[in-house]
XYZ file of C-alpha atoms in Angstrom:
769
model
C -23.624 51.349 26.272
C -20.125 52.356 27.552
C -20.191 54.852 24.276
C -19.828 58.443 24.890
C -22.400 60.838 22.609
C -19.098 62.738 20.575
C -20.983 66.193 20.516
C -20.152 67.292 23.576
C -17.783 66.379 26.262
C -20.042 65.702 29.678
C -19.686 68.072 32.142
C -17.425 66.531 35.502
C -20.764 66.060 37.652
C -20.894 67.532 41.300
C -19.551 65.934 44.675
C -22.214 64.512 46.008
C -23.155 63.702 49.528
C -22.738 59.780 50.559
C -27.034 59.664 52.257
C -27.434 60.633 48.004
C -24.862 58.302 46.623
C -26.729 55.423 49.090
C -30.056 55.632 47.734
C -29.323 56.349 44.047
C -30.394 53.143 41.776
C -27.533 51.069 40.922
C -27.057 51.846 36.831
C -26.719 55.142 38.252
C -24.548 54.490 41.146
C -21.819 52.838 38.536
C -22.442 56.001 36.073
C -20.825 57.775 38.834
C -17.843 55.616 39.938
C -16.666 54.982 36.242
C -17.186 59.049 35.577
C -16.182 60.384 38.650
C -12.784 62.014 38.986
C -9.838 61.664 36.865
C -7.675 59.079 38.611
C -3.679 59.386 38.237
C -1.897 58.496 35.343
C 0.602 55.900 37.158
C 1.586 52.778 35.079
C 1.754 50.523 37.712
C -1.819 51.872 38.188
C -2.751 51.101 34.941
C -2.040 47.754 35.020
C -3.813 46.485 37.384
C -6.852 48.160 36.179
C -7.318 46.843 32.921
C -4.678 42.871 33.658
C -8.068 40.981 32.840
C -7.998 43.446 29.128
C -4.083 43.170 28.146
C -4.410 39.209 29.154
C -6.679 38.845 26.534
C -5.502 40.216 23.648
C -2.563 39.376 24.631
C -4.075 35.520 23.774
C -6.106 37.059 20.423
C -2.252 38.630 19.245
C -0.947 34.835 20.197
C -3.243 32.683 18.529
C -3.612 34.710 14.981
C 0.543 34.173 14.748
C 0.384 30.633 15.383
C -2.204 29.859 12.551
C 0.205 32.962 10.648
C 3.193 30.098 10.861
C 1.149 27.157 10.291
C -0.149 28.589 7.782
C 2.810 29.650 5.499
C 5.017 26.708 7.778
C 3.091 24.622 4.481
C 2.480 22.061 8.131
C -0.808 20.754 6.454
C -1.371 18.492 8.592
C -1.017 20.938 11.927
C -3.617 22.814 10.851
C -6.113 19.966 9.952
C -5.548 18.636 13.070
C -6.163 21.701 14.723
C -9.298 22.740 12.185
C -10.467 19.347 12.373
C -10.837 19.366 16.292
C -12.729 22.575 16.696
C -14.480 22.176 13.830
C -15.789 18.388 15.467
C -15.962 19.944 19.133
C -18.434 21.725 17.688
C -20.615 19.725 15.466
C -20.703 16.025 15.214
C -19.558 12.866 12.955
C -22.460 11.982 10.419
C -21.556 8.154 8.486
C -23.259 8.780 5.564
C -26.410 6.504 4.295
C -26.360 5.530 1.097
C -28.860 3.904 -1.100
C -26.773 1.405 -3.944
C -29.619 0.067 -5.794
C -30.342 3.291 -6.363
C -27.553 3.772 -8.202
C -27.066 3.691 -12.257
C -23.806 2.990 -14.317
C -23.282 5.572 -16.728
C -20.582 4.891 -19.635
C -18.603 7.822 -20.776
C -19.936 9.768 -23.510
C -18.092 12.862 -23.189
C -14.763 11.945 -23.011
C -13.002 11.912 -27.094
C -12.277 7.732 -26.023
C -15.607 6.879 -25.050
C -15.045 3.798 -27.410
C -12.152 2.912 -26.125
C -12.222 -0.318 -24.468
C -8.357 -2.147 -22.881
C -7.227 -3.800 -19.958
C -3.930 -2.955 -18.538
C -3.842 0.728 -17.438
C -0.393 2.494 -16.096
C -1.842 5.693 -14.155
C 0.810 8.679 -13.035
C 0.106 12.061 -11.812
C 2.525 14.587 -14.273
C 3.493 17.375 -13.326
C 6.589 18.281 -15.507
C 6.896 18.268 -19.978
C 6.973 14.457 -20.137
C 10.730 12.584 -19.029
C 12.770 9.848 -20.464
C 10.738 7.319 -17.512
C 7.866 8.181 -18.565
C 7.891 7.707 -22.560
C 9.970 4.353 -21.646
C 6.805 3.066 -19.655
C 4.876 4.298 -22.643
C 6.840 2.077 -25.051
C 5.567 -1.125 -22.719
C 3.659 -3.815 -24.434
C 0.320 -4.071 -24.017
C -0.339 -1.678 -20.955
C -2.062 2.054 -21.558
C -0.626 5.280 -20.080
C -2.767 7.372 -19.072
C -1.578 11.105 -17.410
C -2.949 12.631 -15.033
C -2.866 16.742 -14.910
C -3.250 19.632 -12.285
C -2.707 22.714 -11.321
C 0.874 23.006 -12.121
C 0.814 20.868 -15.464
C 2.239 22.904 -18.938
C -1.091 23.538 -20.609
C 0.457 21.988 -23.983
C 1.449 18.942 -21.844
C 1.261 16.188 -24.784
C 3.068 12.324 -25.199
C 2.154 9.664 -27.873
C 0.641 7.008 -27.135
C -0.705 8.028 -23.732
C -4.279 9.477 -22.581
C -4.000 12.395 -20.972
C -6.602 13.759 -18.557
C -6.502 17.740 -18.272
C -8.159 20.003 -15.446
C -10.674 20.501 -17.677
C -10.736 16.926 -19.385
C -11.147 15.979 -15.892
C -13.636 18.115 -15.277
C -16.398 17.271 -18.604
C -16.566 13.406 -16.713
C -18.678 13.794 -14.171
C -17.280 11.991 -11.024
C -18.112 13.453 -7.822
C -14.369 13.136 -6.635
C -14.192 15.926 -8.438
C -16.219 18.362 -6.036
C -13.208 16.812 -2.541
C -9.738 17.023 -4.765
C -7.700 19.733 -4.501
C -6.123 21.139 -7.731
C -2.189 21.068 -7.438
C -1.924 17.864 -6.151
C -0.707 14.305 -7.036
C -4.008 13.115 -5.653
C -5.950 13.733 -8.437
C -4.904 10.706 -9.710
C -8.174 9.101 -7.810
C -9.987 10.652 -11.116
C -7.503 8.204 -13.743
C -7.989 5.592 -11.755
C -11.828 5.676 -12.302
C -11.185 6.431 -15.701
C -9.553 3.244 -16.479
C -12.193 1.583 -14.257
C -15.048 2.914 -17.290
C -12.726 1.652 -20.036
C -12.352 -1.418 -19.290
C -9.262 -2.474 -16.654
C -8.738 -5.070 -14.219
C -5.015 -4.700 -13.928
C -3.543 -1.352 -12.904
C 0.073 -0.031 -12.340
C 0.026 2.984 -10.133
C 3.577 4.426 -11.033
C 6.130 7.386 -10.749
C 6.924 9.524 -13.842
C 10.348 9.790 -12.719
C 10.051 5.383 -12.004
C 11.725 3.273 -14.986
C 9.916 -0.608 -15.107
C 13.242 -2.942 -15.061
C 13.362 -5.281 -18.164
C 10.801 -3.438 -19.891
C 7.735 -5.783 -19.324
C 5.516 -5.254 -16.743
C 4.310 -9.343 -16.660
C 8.315 -10.826 -16.010
C 7.856 -8.018 -12.418
C 4.772 -9.051 -11.209
C 2.469 -11.353 -10.809
C 0.170 -9.531 -13.595
C -2.118 -12.976 -14.213
C -2.915 -14.554 -10.245
C -1.199 -17.974 -10.360
C -2.008 -21.137 -7.954
C 1.582 -21.439 -6.910
C 2.769 -21.714 -3.522
C 4.158 -18.450 -2.399
C 6.747 -17.523 1.003
C 4.635 -15.651 3.127
C 6.286 -13.975 6.249
C 5.662 -15.887 10.010
C 1.894 -14.655 12.553
C 3.965 -16.808 15.279
C 5.185 -13.542 17.013
C 1.111 -11.936 17.891
C 2.725 -9.047 18.807
C 4.543 -7.849 15.376
C 2.014 -5.603 13.278
C 4.258 -4.657 10.862
C 7.310 -4.987 8.633
C 10.012 -3.838 6.889
C 10.235 -5.163 3.845
C 13.560 -4.109 2.343
C 15.517 -6.840 4.507
C 13.980 -9.335 3.393
C 15.804 -8.134 -0.214
C 19.113 -7.288 0.937
C 19.010 -3.864 2.373
C 18.610 -4.108 6.599
C 19.547 -0.739 7.144
C 17.127 1.150 5.087
C 13.490 1.439 5.695
C 10.509 2.615 3.439
C 8.083 5.244 3.754
C 5.832 4.996 6.445
C 7.510 2.350 8.297
C 6.440 3.610 12.301
C 9.814 4.954 13.815
C 9.928 2.986 16.192
C 10.379 0.007 14.665
C 13.571 1.218 12.140
C 15.517 -0.569 14.312
C 14.582 -4.009 14.043
C 17.451 -5.092 11.606
C 17.191 -8.708 12.365
C 15.803 -11.567 9.384
C 12.886 -13.775 10.001
C 14.053 -16.910 11.914
C 11.665 -18.619 9.241
C 8.559 -17.615 6.961
C 5.798 -20.134 6.060
C 3.853 -20.317 2.726
C 0.286 -19.673 1.701
C -1.076 -20.372 -1.714
C -1.245 -18.077 -4.041
C -3.517 -16.031 -6.268
C -5.011 -13.343 -3.939
C -2.021 -11.265 -4.090
C -4.644 -9.065 -5.479
C -2.045 -5.417 -4.188
C 1.788 -6.436 -5.357
C 3.751 -3.912 -3.968
C 7.486 -3.419 -6.118
C 10.381 -2.997 -5.082
C 12.630 0.093 -6.067
C 16.364 0.357 -7.169
C 18.194 3.675 -7.226
C 15.438 5.657 -4.919
C 13.921 3.115 -2.586
C 10.850 4.463 -1.295
C 12.373 6.336 1.819
C 10.825 8.842 4.362
C 12.933 12.217 5.028
C 14.310 10.735 8.053
C 16.473 8.569 6.230
C 17.431 10.705 3.247
C 18.757 13.304 5.826
C 20.489 11.553 7.508
C 22.005 9.139 4.951
C 23.053 11.698 3.367
C 26.084 13.788 3.524
C 26.496 14.977 -0.084
C 25.144 16.029 -3.675
C 25.293 12.280 -4.880
C 22.033 10.548 -5.866
C 21.711 8.162 -4.311
C 21.396 4.547 -6.401
C 20.608 1.842 -3.772
C 20.288 -1.703 -4.903
C 17.402 -4.472 -3.752
C 18.341 -8.907 -4.421
C 16.970 -9.241 -7.160
C 16.922 -12.295 -6.551
C 15.055 -12.241 -3.597
C 11.811 -14.356 -3.378
C 8.486 -12.533 -3.471
C 7.094 -12.205 0.024
C 2.899 -11.936 1.301
C 1.962 -10.589 4.232
C -0.168 -12.825 6.710
C -3.679 -11.460 8.071
C -2.287 -9.256 10.914
C 0.743 -8.013 10.006
C 1.020 -5.432 7.839
C 3.774 -2.759 4.978
C 4.092 0.338 3.786
C 2.518 0.397 0.427
C 3.010 3.260 -1.990
C 1.552 4.692 -5.106
C 4.874 5.061 -7.429
C 5.330 0.865 -8.346
C 1.848 -0.802 -6.993
C 0.616 -3.346 -9.507
C -3.421 -3.736 -8.198
C -5.347 -5.957 -9.348
C -9.355 -5.629 -9.828
C -10.492 -7.294 -6.680
C -8.473 -4.281 -4.697
C -9.600 -1.484 -6.689
C -11.715 0.146 -4.381
C -8.563 0.098 -2.781
C -6.652 3.030 -4.822
C -8.720 5.811 -3.490
C -6.286 8.530 -1.505
C -7.207 10.473 0.616
C -7.730 14.786 0.340
C -7.118 15.717 4.154
C -3.822 14.413 4.951
C 0.043 15.667 3.658
C 0.420 14.359 0.397
C 3.352 12.300 1.406
C 1.072 10.634 4.048
C -1.798 9.601 1.540
C -0.464 6.602 0.184
C 0.899 5.499 2.628
C -2.455 5.707 5.020
C -4.473 4.641 1.674
C -1.927 0.951 1.308
C -2.511 0.529 5.544
C -6.702 1.504 5.641
C -7.148 -0.450 1.950
C -4.749 -3.163 4.055
C -7.219 -3.730 6.321
C -9.326 -3.837 4.373
C -8.393 -6.460 1.700
C -8.496 -9.195 4.905
C -11.841 -9.207 4.064
C -11.883 -10.556 0.951
C -9.957 -13.034 1.989
C -6.838 -11.136 -0.299
C -3.605 -9.752 1.031
C -0.497 -7.904 0.171
C 2.829 -9.238 -1.134
C 5.822 -7.818 -2.146
C 8.666 -8.535 -4.644
C 11.819 -7.737 -5.893
C 13.142 -5.520 -7.830
C 10.305 -4.431 -10.064
C 11.476 -0.212 -10.791
C 14.564 2.156 -10.527
C 13.794 5.138 -9.296
C 16.035 8.127 -10.499
C 17.059 10.221 -7.232
C 16.222 14.007 -8.809
C 18.423 14.866 -5.179
C 15.887 17.109 -4.105
C 14.588 18.287 -0.452
C 12.495 15.977 1.512
C 9.341 17.788 2.728
C 9.417 17.365 6.109
C 6.386 19.044 7.202
C 5.018 16.883 4.609
C 5.335 13.980 6.730
C 4.733 15.235 10.457
C 1.345 13.268 11.029
C 2.592 10.248 9.082
C 5.257 9.561 11.818
C 2.317 11.383 14.821
C 0.225 8.775 13.690
C 1.173 6.244 11.542
C 2.359 3.696 15.017
C -1.374 3.927 16.526
C -2.969 4.143 12.584
C -2.057 0.068 12.600
C -3.162 -0.579 16.894
C -6.336 0.732 15.458
C -6.648 -1.095 12.426
C -5.679 -4.557 13.947
C -8.917 -3.811 16.649
C -11.071 -2.825 13.790
C -14.388 -4.414 13.359
C -17.174 -4.078 11.366
C -20.942 -5.910 11.329
C -21.261 -4.486 7.673
C -21.916 -8.061 5.389
C -20.945 -5.928 2.484
C -17.352 -4.057 1.814
C -19.242 -1.079 0.808
C -20.261 -0.737 3.762
C -17.075 -2.052 5.493
C -14.857 1.103 4.040
C -18.089 3.285 5.308
C -17.427 2.278 8.574
C -14.030 2.454 8.031
C -13.445 5.597 7.297
C -15.817 7.122 9.432
C -13.984 5.494 12.759
C -10.822 6.421 11.493
C -12.649 10.068 10.638
C -13.554 9.691 14.290
C -9.882 8.733 15.755
C -8.936 12.047 13.926
C -6.302 9.687 11.565
C -8.186 11.842 8.215
C -11.210 14.592 8.866
C -14.744 14.104 7.566
C -13.562 15.620 4.406
C -11.839 12.239 3.752
C -15.052 10.619 5.290
C -17.545 12.265 2.113
C -14.703 11.287 -0.252
C -14.792 7.703 0.474
C -18.612 8.293 -0.198
C -18.361 9.648 -3.438
C -15.724 7.530 -4.237
C -18.238 4.166 -3.458
C -20.376 5.655 -5.426
C -18.615 6.678 -9.179
C -17.606 3.081 -8.387
C -20.435 1.785 -9.120
C -21.567 4.572 -11.598
C -18.291 3.728 -13.968
C -19.161 -0.280 -13.659
C -17.358 -1.503 -11.309
C -18.628 -4.743 -9.395
C -17.758 -4.578 -5.231
C -16.622 -7.992 -4.378
C -17.871 -10.155 -1.815
C -16.726 -11.113 1.655
C -15.195 -13.623 3.324
C -14.747 -14.750 7.298
C -11.703 -13.009 8.050
C -9.120 -14.659 9.385
C -7.455 -12.469 12.179
C -10.942 -13.117 14.366
C -10.044 -17.451 14.383
C -7.782 -19.728 16.527
C -3.862 -18.942 15.788
C -2.776 -22.161 13.711
C 0.378 -23.833 15.498
C 3.498 -23.616 12.417
C 4.223 -26.958 12.659
C 8.598 -27.951 11.809
C 7.219 -29.276 8.500
C 5.289 -25.888 7.430
C 8.886 -23.462 8.307
C 10.241 -22.306 5.030
C 14.319 -20.760 5.650
C 15.620 -17.623 3.155
C 18.659 -16.296 4.662
C 18.612 -12.748 2.710
C 21.451 -11.524 1.312
C 23.212 -8.427 2.660
C 23.891 -6.379 0.780
C 26.042 -3.038 0.460
C 24.083 0.072 2.296
C 24.664 3.643 3.371
C 24.630 3.918 7.009
C 24.657 7.427 8.226
C 26.431 8.626 5.127
C 29.173 5.397 5.584
C 28.810 2.717 3.285
C 28.546 -0.892 4.395
C 30.457 -3.278 2.726
C 30.853 -5.711 5.768
C 31.076 -9.285 5.491
C 27.761 -11.577 6.821
C 28.494 -14.579 9.447
C 30.089 -17.743 8.074
C 27.796 -19.483 9.353
C 25.336 -18.137 6.531
C 27.645 -17.378 3.771
C 27.806 -20.834 1.534
C 24.222 -19.780 1.346
C 23.487 -17.173 0.771
C 26.051 -17.697 -1.481
C 23.944 -21.146 -3.161
C 20.559 -18.753 -2.936
C 22.107 -15.849 -5.452
C 24.069 -18.343 -7.711
C 20.285 -20.492 -8.244
C 17.956 -17.922 -6.809
C 16.669 -17.538 -10.174
C 16.495 -21.096 -11.139
C 13.682 -23.285 -11.318
C 13.597 -26.747 -9.244
C 11.342 -29.101 -11.116
C 10.596 -32.255 -8.954
C 8.842 -35.493 -10.468
C 7.600 -37.517 -7.187
C 6.791 -40.977 -7.376
C 6.757 -41.879 -3.907
C 3.821 -40.148 -1.731
C 3.568 -36.787 -1.704
C 1.454 -36.470 1.830
C 4.576 -37.569 3.027
C 8.326 -35.860 1.997
C 6.373 -33.046 -0.620
C 6.719 -30.496 2.142
C 10.654 -31.678 3.364
C 11.241 -31.707 -0.367
C 10.377 -27.757 -0.515
C 12.010 -27.525 2.748
C 15.364 -28.912 1.818
C 15.817 -27.535 -2.208
C 13.071 -23.887 -1.214
C 16.340 -22.811 0.345
C 18.470 -22.479 -2.361
C 15.859 -22.403 -6.023
C 13.337 -20.170 -6.629
C 11.057 -22.318 -6.232
C 10.533 -26.017 -6.112
C 7.066 -27.871 -9.096
C 5.820 -30.926 -7.008
C 4.320 -32.545 -9.846
C 3.159 -36.187 -9.374
C 0.478 -39.219 -11.284
C -1.688 -37.524 -8.494
C -2.755 -34.102 -7.755
C -2.750 -32.638 -4.387
C -4.121 -29.174 -3.755
C -3.569 -29.027 -0.225
C 0.160 -29.575 -0.951
C 0.296 -27.728 -3.910
C 1.190 -30.513 -5.688
C 0.278 -30.913 -9.514
C -1.118 -33.579 -11.140
C 2.149 -34.646 -14.499
C 2.531 -38.019 -16.371
C 6.304 -38.830 -15.943
C 6.032 -41.060 -19.475
C 4.912 -37.089 -20.983
C 6.849 -35.127 -18.154
C 8.221 -32.996 -20.803
C 5.034 -32.384 -22.201
C 4.052 -30.147 -18.961
C 7.520 -27.984 -18.712
C 6.112 -25.770 -21.312
C 3.168 -24.351 -19.021
C 6.061 -23.864 -15.666
C 8.035 -22.271 -18.567
C 5.656 -19.517 -19.771
C 4.570 -19.614 -15.451
C 7.815 -18.667 -14.070
C 9.337 -16.770 -17.890
C 11.236 -14.716 -16.168
C 13.648 -17.684 -14.763
C 17.464 -17.681 -15.469
C 16.665 -21.803 -16.055
C 14.878 -25.021 -14.924
C 16.195 -28.428 -13.355
C 14.435 -31.165 -13.480
C 14.586 -33.710 -11.043
C 13.162 -37.314 -9.730
C 12.941 -37.847 -6.101
C 14.872 -41.069 -6.433
C 18.382 -38.555 -7.463
C 19.943 -36.586 -4.942
C 21.231 -32.752 -6.168
C 24.770 -31.735 -4.221
C 23.917 -28.101 -4.776
C 26.429 -27.008 -3.769
C 29.121 -29.158 -6.075
C 26.300 -26.778 -8.844
C 27.805 -23.553 -8.500
C 30.402 -23.904 -11.773
C 28.249 -24.844 -14.179
C 27.413 -23.078 -16.669
C 23.931 -21.539 -15.987
C 23.224 -20.781 -20.078
C 23.809 -24.528 -20.792
C 22.589 -28.010 -20.859
C 23.025 -30.231 -18.451
C 22.273 -33.550 -18.828
C 24.111 -37.366 -17.780
C 25.030 -37.861 -20.916
C 28.392 -38.550 -19.856
C 26.782 -40.640 -17.261
C 26.930 -44.117 -19.421
C 24.756 -46.363 -16.923
C 22.101 -43.625 -17.732
C 22.531 -42.078 -21.480
C 22.822 -45.066 -23.484
C 22.253 -46.398 -27.503
C 19.726 -49.057 -28.500
C 19.762 -50.079 -32.062
C 16.127 -51.140 -32.940
C 15.149 -54.590 -33.705
C 12.521 -53.462 -36.205
C 10.113 -56.135 -34.523
C 6.885 -55.191 -32.837
C 9.102 -53.914 -28.992
C 9.778 -51.136 -27.469
C 12.871 -49.864 -28.511
C 11.994 -50.102 -32.793
C 8.443 -48.154 -31.378
C 10.117 -45.070 -30.281
C 12.812 -45.099 -33.168
C 9.824 -44.940 -35.505
C 8.131 -42.223 -33.680
C 11.947 -40.328 -33.354
C 11.822 -40.440 -37.091
C 8.704 -38.980 -37.674
C 9.633 -35.968 -35.311
C 13.431 -35.034 -36.632
C 11.386 -35.831 -40.236
C 9.305 -33.371 -39.128
C 11.895 -30.126 -38.120
C 13.192 -26.990 -39.356
C 15.892 -26.885 -40.842
C 18.128 -25.979 -37.724
C 17.620 -28.628 -35.372
C 17.858 -31.551 -37.978
C 21.294 -30.669 -39.112
C 22.148 -30.379 -35.059
C 20.201 -33.828 -34.415
C 21.673 -35.599 -37.734
C 25.598 -33.867 -36.776
C 25.274 -34.887 -33.139
C 24.141 -39.050 -33.590
C 26.566 -39.196 -37.236
C 27.899 -41.755 -36.171
C 25.171 -44.088 -35.287
C 22.243 -42.677 -37.303
C 20.562 -45.664 -37.082
C 20.901 -46.620 -33.345
C 18.000 -44.908 -30.058
C 19.604 -42.914 -27.963
C 17.727 -43.076 -24.477
C 18.272 -41.186 -21.744
C 17.570 -42.274 -18.197
C 16.896 -37.897 -17.306
C 16.399 -38.482 -13.719
C 17.642 -35.010 -14.445
C 18.977 -32.420 -16.867
C 18.898 -28.791 -16.993
C 17.430 -26.287 -19.703
C 18.540 -22.366 -19.539
C 16.488 -19.986 -20.792
C 17.895 -19.199 -23.610
C 16.907 -23.088 -25.398
C 13.255 -23.127 -23.365
C 11.429 -21.686 -26.628
C 13.524 -24.274 -28.759
C 11.941 -26.987 -25.563
C 9.002 -25.706 -26.355
C 9.159 -26.300 -30.511
C 10.167 -29.770 -30.043
C 7.622 -30.347 -27.649
C 4.652 -28.786 -29.843
C 6.455 -31.160 -32.826
C 5.815 -34.222 -30.757
C 2.218 -33.400 -31.070
C 0.070 -36.746 -29.898
C 2.327 -38.900 -30.409
C 3.756 -41.444 -27.628
C 7.020 -40.909 -27.989
C 8.548 -41.318 -23.610
C 10.523 -39.108 -21.898
C 13.741 -41.751 -21.977
C 13.756 -41.187 -25.293
C 12.625 -37.399 -26.470
C 14.901 -35.667 -24.095
C 18.020 -36.651 -25.325
C 16.690 -36.382 -28.824
C 15.319 -31.901 -27.815
C 19.160 -31.668 -26.058
C 20.499 -32.852 -29.107
C 18.632 -31.394 -31.853
C 19.233 -27.914 -29.690
C 22.273 -27.765 -29.349
C 25.683 -29.790 -30.315
C 26.588 -32.746 -27.218
C 30.086 -30.635 -27.540
C 28.735 -28.044 -25.285
C 27.003 -29.597 -22.833
C 27.526 -28.192 -19.243
C 29.716 -32.044 -17.854
C 28.948 -30.443 -14.315
C 26.646 -33.774 -13.993
C 29.311 -36.190 -15.704
C 30.857 -37.112 -12.265
C 28.036 -37.595 -10.020
C 26.695 -40.739 -8.351
C 24.573 -43.480 -10.733
C 24.029 -47.069 -9.523
C 21.002 -49.077 -11.373
C 18.301 -49.429 -9.072
C 17.910 -53.300 -7.593
C 15.124 -54.265 -4.717
C 18.104 -53.242 -1.790
C 19.805 -49.951 -3.298
C 18.866 -47.563 -0.170
C 20.132 -50.441 2.243
C 23.444 -48.504 2.607
C 24.787 -45.054 2.984
C 27.604 -45.769 1.584
C 26.347 -44.456 -1.844
C 26.436 -41.475 -0.824
C 29.167 -39.253 -1.744
C 28.976 -35.325 -0.973
C 31.866 -34.933 -3.710
C 29.804 -34.607 -6.059
C 27.104 -32.960 -7.935
C 24.287 -35.495 -7.859
C 23.415 -38.917 -6.199
C 20.793 -41.749 -7.659
C 19.132 -43.224 -6.466
C 18.164 -42.754 -3.042
C 14.844 -43.338 -2.068
C 12.324 -41.051 0.283
C 9.256 -42.279 1.453
C 8.640 -41.039 5.099
C 10.548 -38.462 7.115
C 12.341 -41.378 8.563
C 14.588 -40.807 5.727
C 14.213 -37.694 4.925
C 15.674 -37.320 8.390
C 19.073 -39.538 7.242
C 19.537 -37.643 3.653
C 20.067 -34.496 5.494
C 22.684 -35.961 8.226
C 24.203 -37.566 5.636
C 23.677 -33.690 2.975
C 24.856 -32.190 6.082
C 28.413 -32.955 5.291
C 28.155 -30.352 2.274
C 25.719 -28.088 4.083
C 25.660 -28.218 7.621
C 23.137 -25.295 8.116
C 20.344 -27.966 7.678
C 20.895 -30.090 10.868
C 18.478 -26.973 11.655
C 15.850 -28.319 9.481
C 15.876 -31.480 11.756
C-alpha cells in the first residue's frame, strides 16, 4: 500500500550498488524507486509525471458540474435521458407479465362518495384556488366536475358542486399508480380518471381550469352521444404524410399546436380534398380552443412582441374532421372528450416532462386506437382559454421537439402479435421504453395503470383488424369531398395577418361562412346508388352537412329511410342530432338550389314558397269523401288541439279563407333554429294521423309565425309543373333564380349536365367534373 506510517517518517535509504538493486525482489525494487532521493520541484516536471491523474480528476469535476447544471436548469428530459441510458445499459428492460384473470374488481369503500355513480365527468387538475372558468364548468348540466389536487394545491381548497381529491384522499383510494406519481404535477389526473371510471363514467371530458366551454353545453360542442353520420376525413392518398396541423382546417394557417413536429410547421396549404368516414367510432374527440389555443413555447415566444394576451379565433362553422389510420394529430389534456372505449388511453406518462406528457399520451393512444377500429376527430372551437401572459417553459418541451417526429415514424411501423388490447398496450409501452421515448418508470406505470383499470371495473374493448396492413383503397372521384378553409386574422412573427384570400375561392368561403352551420336535408326520389355521393359533393361544400333520405335505406351510402308523405315526422330526429345548427333547409332532389342567391335570406325566419302561386294553393273541400276533404278534416282536428298561440296564429293567417285547405308542394323550405321546438311540438300534435306533408308543412308554418314574417327569398324561384318531358330542355334553368323546379337527376351524366349549368353562378363547380 502507499499509505505511510504517520508515527515516524522513514529515514532516507542508503545508496545501493547496481548489482544489489538488480538482485532485489520486484516489490523492493519498486519501493526503492518510489522512495528514492527527493526530486526537483520544477512545475513542468511535476505536470508531466502526474498528467494521467490530472485528466481523471478534471473529467470527474466536469461530470459533476454537468449533472449539477442539468438538475438546476430543470431540464428534466435531458437528465432523465442521461439516467435512463446509463441505467438501461447496465440492466436490460423486462416486460411485465400480468395474470389478468387474477385481478379482481373492487368497489370504492373508503371515500365519502362510495355510493355515488354518474356517467359524465369533467376531470381537472387544480393548483390554485378555483378559477372563474372552473366555476363555470361546475354549472354545466349533467356533468360532474372532479378536481385533482397535488402538493401545491391549497389545503383548504373547496368548490361547491365539485368533488375534490386531495393528496390524502387520493392515498386512501389504494390505486397501484399512486406509487409512480410525482406529488407536484398535473399528471396526478390519472388518479381522477380511475376514480371517475370506478364511479360509473362512460364519458370523460379532460379539461383545464382556465378553459371556458363555449355556450356552456358540452353536448353542443362534441359528439357526447355517438351517432352514425358521415364525418369529413383527411385523405390518406399521400402515404408520406403522417401528421397534420388541424388549425389550418379551422382557419389559422400560421398557428400550430403543441406537439406538431417543428419540421411540419411550414406546411400551410389546405387540403386539396377530403374523404368521409362513418361516424360512431370517434372515441377521442379533440376540441379547438379560442383565445390561447394549445401552442408550444416556440410559437408563444416568436409570435409575441408585447404583453398583450393572445386572442386567436378559429372558424366555428368549419366541420369536424376525422383522422384516417396512418395520419396523426396532436392531442392534449386541456379540451378533449374521451368515450369509454378509449379510457385506457387517458394514462399520463410520468417519466417525461409535464409539457410533453399529454402529447406523448395522445400519439401513443392514437396508434392503439387503430387496433379497435377507432379514430380521433377534431372539432371546431369548443372552449375559450384565457392567456394569463405567463412564460412558457421551453426546457420542459425540449424532449418533445427532439423526439416527437421520430416517435410518429416509430408508431407507424410498430406491430404487435398479442391478442388482447391490454397486452398490446404493454407491448407498445415496452417498445417505447426500449427506444428511449420514455423510461422504464413508465413501463411499470403502464402495468399499474392497466391493473387498476380492471380493479375499478373497466372492461377492455375487443380488437379489430388493422387497416394499415391492408392495401390502401383507391380514392375515386365520387369519394372526394371538398372544403376550403377560411383564412382568419392571425399573428405571424408578431405581425397581424389580415391578407385577403385568392379570388378563386373567395365566393366559396363566403357561402360556406353563411351556410356552414345550416343542415341540408334532401329527399331522393331517384336512385340513390347513382346520385347520393354526387349530391353530397355538390352541396356538402357549402352546408354544414347533407342528410339524405329515401324510401329505402342504404347504409353504405349513409342514406336514411323515410316516407315522403310524412317527411315532417322524420325531421325532429335530425333537429335533435344537429342541435347546434343554425337552421334546417329541406329540398327534394327534383329541385335545384342556387345557394349563391340565398345569401340575402334571413336565417332566423321561415323560408317557403307561399309567394309561388303554382306551389302554394288553396283548395275548397267538397265535403265528400275525397282526399282534400279527408285532409281538411285532419287539419281541423289538429288545430282544435293546438295551444292558444299556435291556434291564434293559424286562424289569423287563414281568416280570409277558413273553409279552404292550404296546400303547398313543399319541395323546398327552411326551418330556423328558433322555431325548431315549435315544429317538433306540432309534429307531436299530429301524432299518428295520416296528414300529408303538403298539407302539414303549410299548416305548421302558419301556426308558428305570421306569413307576413316569412322571408320572401324563394318567391322568385323558377317553378313549373312536372310533365313527362319536363327535363328535356335546358332553357328552364336560370342561375339568377334562388331555386329551380323541376329538374331530374338519375345518373352521373345528368349530374354533369346540372353542374355545367350551375357553373354560371359557381365557376369552381367545373373542378368537380
